[in-house]
GROMACS .gro file of C-alpha atoms in nm:
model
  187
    1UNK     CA    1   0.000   0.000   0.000
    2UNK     CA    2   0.125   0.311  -0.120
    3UNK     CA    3  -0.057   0.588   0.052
    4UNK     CA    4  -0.015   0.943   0.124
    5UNK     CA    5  -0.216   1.109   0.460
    6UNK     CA    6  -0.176   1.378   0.626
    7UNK     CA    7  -0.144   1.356   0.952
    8UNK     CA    8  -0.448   1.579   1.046
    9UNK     CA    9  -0.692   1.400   0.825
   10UNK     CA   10  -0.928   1.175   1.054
   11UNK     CA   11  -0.999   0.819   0.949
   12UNK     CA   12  -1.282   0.552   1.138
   13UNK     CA   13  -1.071   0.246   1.225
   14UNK     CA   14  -1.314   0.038   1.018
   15UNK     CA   15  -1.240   0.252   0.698
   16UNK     CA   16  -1.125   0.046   0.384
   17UNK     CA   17  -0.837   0.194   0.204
   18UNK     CA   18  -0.733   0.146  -0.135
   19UNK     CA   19  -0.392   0.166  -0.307
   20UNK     CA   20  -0.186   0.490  -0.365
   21UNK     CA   21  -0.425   0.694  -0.234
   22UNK     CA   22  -0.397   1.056  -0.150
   23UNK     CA   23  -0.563   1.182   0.155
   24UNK     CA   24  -0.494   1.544   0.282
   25UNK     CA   25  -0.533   1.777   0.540
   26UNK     CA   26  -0.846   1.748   0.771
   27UNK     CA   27  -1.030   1.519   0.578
   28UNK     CA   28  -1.288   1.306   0.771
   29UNK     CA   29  -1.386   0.978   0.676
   30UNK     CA   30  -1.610   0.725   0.813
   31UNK     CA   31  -1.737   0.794   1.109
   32UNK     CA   32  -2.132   0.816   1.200
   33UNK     CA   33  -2.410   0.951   0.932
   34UNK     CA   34  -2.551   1.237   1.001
   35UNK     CA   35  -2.952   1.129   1.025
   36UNK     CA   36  -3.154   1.193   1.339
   37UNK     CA   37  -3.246   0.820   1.436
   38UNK     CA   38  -2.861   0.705   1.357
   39UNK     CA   39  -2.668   0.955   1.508
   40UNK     CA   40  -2.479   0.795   1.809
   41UNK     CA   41  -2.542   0.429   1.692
   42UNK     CA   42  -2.284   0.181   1.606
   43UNK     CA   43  -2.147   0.201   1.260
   44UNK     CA   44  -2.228  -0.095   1.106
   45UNK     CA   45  -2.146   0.000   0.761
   46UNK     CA   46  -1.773   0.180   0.681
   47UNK     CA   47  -1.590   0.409   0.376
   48UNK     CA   48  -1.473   0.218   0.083
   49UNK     CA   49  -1.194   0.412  -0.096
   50UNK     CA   50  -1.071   0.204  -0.403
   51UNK     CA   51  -0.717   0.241  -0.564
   52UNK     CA   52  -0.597   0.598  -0.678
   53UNK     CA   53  -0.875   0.772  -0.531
   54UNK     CA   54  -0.741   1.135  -0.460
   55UNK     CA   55  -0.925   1.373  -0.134
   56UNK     CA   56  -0.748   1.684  -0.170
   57UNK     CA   57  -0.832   1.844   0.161
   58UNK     CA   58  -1.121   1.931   0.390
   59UNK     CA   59  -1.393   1.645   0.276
   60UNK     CA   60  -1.624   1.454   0.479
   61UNK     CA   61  -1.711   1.090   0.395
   62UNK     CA   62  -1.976   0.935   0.631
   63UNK     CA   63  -1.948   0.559   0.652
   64UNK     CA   64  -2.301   0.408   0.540
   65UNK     CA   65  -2.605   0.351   0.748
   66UNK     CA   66  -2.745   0.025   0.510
   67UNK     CA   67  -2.448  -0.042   0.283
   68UNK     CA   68  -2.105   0.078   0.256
   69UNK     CA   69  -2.039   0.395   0.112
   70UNK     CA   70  -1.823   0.377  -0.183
   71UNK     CA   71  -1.585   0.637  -0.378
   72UNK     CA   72  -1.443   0.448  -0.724
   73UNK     CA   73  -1.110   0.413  -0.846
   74UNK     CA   74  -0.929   0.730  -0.991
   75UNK     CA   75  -1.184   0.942  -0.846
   76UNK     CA   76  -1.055   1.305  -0.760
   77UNK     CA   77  -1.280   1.471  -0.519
   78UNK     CA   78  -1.175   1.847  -0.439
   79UNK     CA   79  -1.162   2.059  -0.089
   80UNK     CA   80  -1.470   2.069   0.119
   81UNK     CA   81  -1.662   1.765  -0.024
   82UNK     CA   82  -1.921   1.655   0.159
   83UNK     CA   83  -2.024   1.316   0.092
   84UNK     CA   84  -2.322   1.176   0.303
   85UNK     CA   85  -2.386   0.829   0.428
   86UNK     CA   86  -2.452   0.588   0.208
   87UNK     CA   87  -2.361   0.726  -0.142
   88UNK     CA   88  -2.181   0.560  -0.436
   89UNK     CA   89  -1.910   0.708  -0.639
   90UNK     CA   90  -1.874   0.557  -1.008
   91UNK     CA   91  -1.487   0.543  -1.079
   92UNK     CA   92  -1.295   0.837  -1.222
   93UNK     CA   93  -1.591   1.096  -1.167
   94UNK     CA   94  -1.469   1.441  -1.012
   95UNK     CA   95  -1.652   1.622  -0.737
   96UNK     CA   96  -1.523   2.017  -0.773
   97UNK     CA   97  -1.507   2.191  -0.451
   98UNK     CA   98  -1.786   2.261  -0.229
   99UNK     CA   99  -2.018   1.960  -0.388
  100UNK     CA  100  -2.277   1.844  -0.120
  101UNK     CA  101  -2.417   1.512  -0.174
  102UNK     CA  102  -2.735   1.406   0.022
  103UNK     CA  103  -2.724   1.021   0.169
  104UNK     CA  104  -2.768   0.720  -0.055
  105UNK     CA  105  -2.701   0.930  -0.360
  106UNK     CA  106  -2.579   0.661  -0.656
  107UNK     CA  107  -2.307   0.901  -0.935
  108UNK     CA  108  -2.179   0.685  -1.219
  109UNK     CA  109  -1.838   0.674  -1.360
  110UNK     CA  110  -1.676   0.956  -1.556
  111UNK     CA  111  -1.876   1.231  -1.412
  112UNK     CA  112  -1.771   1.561  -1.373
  113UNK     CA  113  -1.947   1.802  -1.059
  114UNK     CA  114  -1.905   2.172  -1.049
  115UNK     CA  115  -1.799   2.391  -0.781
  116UNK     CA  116  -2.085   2.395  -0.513
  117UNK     CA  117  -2.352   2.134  -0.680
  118UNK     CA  118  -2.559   2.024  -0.441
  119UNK     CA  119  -2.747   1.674  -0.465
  120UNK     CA  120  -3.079   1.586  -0.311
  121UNK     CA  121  -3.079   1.258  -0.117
  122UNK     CA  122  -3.132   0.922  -0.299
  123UNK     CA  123  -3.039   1.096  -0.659
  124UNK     CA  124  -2.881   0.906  -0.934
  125UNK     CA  125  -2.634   1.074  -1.202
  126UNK     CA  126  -2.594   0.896  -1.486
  127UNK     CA  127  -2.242   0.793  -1.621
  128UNK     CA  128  -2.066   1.092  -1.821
  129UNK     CA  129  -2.266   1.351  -1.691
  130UNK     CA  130  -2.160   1.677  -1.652
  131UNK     CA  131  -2.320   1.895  -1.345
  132UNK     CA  132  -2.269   2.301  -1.431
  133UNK     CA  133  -2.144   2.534  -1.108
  134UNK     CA  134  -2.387   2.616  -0.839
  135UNK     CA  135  -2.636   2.378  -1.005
  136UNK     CA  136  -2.923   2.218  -0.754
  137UNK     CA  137  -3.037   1.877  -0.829
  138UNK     CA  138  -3.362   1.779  -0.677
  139UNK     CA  139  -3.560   1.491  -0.570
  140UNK     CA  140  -3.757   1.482  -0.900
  141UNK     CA  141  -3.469   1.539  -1.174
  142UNK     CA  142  -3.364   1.295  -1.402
  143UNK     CA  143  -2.961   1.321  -1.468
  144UNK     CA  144  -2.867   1.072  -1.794
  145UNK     CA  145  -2.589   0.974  -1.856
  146UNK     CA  146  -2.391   1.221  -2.122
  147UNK     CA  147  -2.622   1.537  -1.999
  148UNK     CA  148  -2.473   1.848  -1.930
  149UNK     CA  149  -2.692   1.988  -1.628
  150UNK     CA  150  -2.712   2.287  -1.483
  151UNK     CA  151  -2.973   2.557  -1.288
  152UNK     CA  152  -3.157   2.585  -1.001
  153UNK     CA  153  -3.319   2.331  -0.996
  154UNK     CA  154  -3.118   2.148  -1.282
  155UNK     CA  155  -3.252   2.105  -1.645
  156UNK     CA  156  -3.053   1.960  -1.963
  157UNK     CA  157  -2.818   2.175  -2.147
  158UNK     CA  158  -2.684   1.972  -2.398
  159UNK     CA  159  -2.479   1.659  -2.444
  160UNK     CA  160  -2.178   1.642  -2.288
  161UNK     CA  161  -1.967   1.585  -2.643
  162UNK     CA  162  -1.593   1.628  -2.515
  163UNK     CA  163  -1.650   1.356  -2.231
  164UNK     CA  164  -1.802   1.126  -2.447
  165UNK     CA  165  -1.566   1.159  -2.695
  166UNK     CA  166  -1.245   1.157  -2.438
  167UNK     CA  167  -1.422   0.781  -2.295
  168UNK     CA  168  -1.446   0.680  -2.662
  169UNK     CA  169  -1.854   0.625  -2.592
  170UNK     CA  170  -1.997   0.658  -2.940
  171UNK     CA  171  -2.392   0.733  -2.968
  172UNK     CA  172  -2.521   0.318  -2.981
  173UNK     CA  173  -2.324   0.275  -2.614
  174UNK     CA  174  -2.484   0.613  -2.522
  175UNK     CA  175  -2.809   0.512  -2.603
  176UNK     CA  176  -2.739   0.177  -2.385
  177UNK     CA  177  -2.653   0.355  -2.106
  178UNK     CA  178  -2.950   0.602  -2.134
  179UNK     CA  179  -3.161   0.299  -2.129
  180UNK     CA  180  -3.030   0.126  -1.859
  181UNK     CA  181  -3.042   0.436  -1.679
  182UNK     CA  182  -3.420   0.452  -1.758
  183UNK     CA  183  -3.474   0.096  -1.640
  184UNK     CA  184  -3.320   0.150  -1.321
  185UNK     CA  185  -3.019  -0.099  -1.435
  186UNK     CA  186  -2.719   0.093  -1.456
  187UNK     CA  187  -2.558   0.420  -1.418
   0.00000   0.00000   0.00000
């Protein structure tokens, strides 16, 4: 194991860490959700941080309350995440500073947050997404995968074309994904 922490970042014993991770200063990471009937129970759930997952500084992980909660390989989450209990993190995605995710919120892989997005609880954001600055997702959006998003509260922009193209997903394995998405599936 390979791993860079700083020594003021906070980490639950129970905590499962990946390899050659980065972890900086006062990051917090799996201790107790934050939900009124929880709070001061015993943690039966934990933080999953696969390989190569980078937490820049200041982010908050809460370990799960019915399943682990999970940040994917490669992911690169920036200062002052705040990730609540429960959520999933598709690998490679990037959560921009100041992103607030509710609990059990599900993000597929290759998405890319903005700078203070904040995410209802129990949200899913499809695969290759893109989520514009300041935007607010709420409890009745639909994020597909390859939307660019953005507003309060969000609405479709466009396609996001560049990350698509960067993954190498052409428009038939778009159209999968979207579909899956639809059918509850897939991310």
């Amino acid at each position: 194991m390979n791993n860079t922490i700083h020594p003021s970042a906070v980490i639950h014993e129970n905590v499962i860490l990946g390899n050659n991770l980065y972890i900086g200063p006062n990051c917090t990471i799996g201790f107790p959700a934050e939900y009124k009937e929880g709070f001061g129970t015993k943690v039966d759930y934990t933080v999953e941080l696969k390989d190569n997952v980078v937490l820049t500084g200041n982010v908050t992980i809460d370990a799960g309350s019915r399943r682990n909660t999970i940040i994917g390989e490669g992911c690169f989450i920036m200062k002052a995440v705040y990730i609540a209990h429960d959520a999933i993190i598709g690998s490679h995605s990037i959560l921009s500073a100041h992103t607030c995710l509710g609990g059990h919120v599900t993000v597929g892989k290759f998405v890319n947050i903005g700078m203070g997005a904040i995410v209802h609880p129990r949200q899913r954001i499809g695969s290759y997404a893109m989520i514009g600055m300041g935007t607010i997702i709420t409890k009745k959006a639909k994020i597909l995968p390859g939307g660019i998003y953005a507003g309060n509260p969000s609405k479709e922009i466009g396609i996001n074309q560049i990350g698509l193209e960067r993954n190498k997903v052409d428009s038939l394995t778009l159209k999968q994904l979207i579909d899956n998405f639809e059918s509850n599936n897939d991310n």
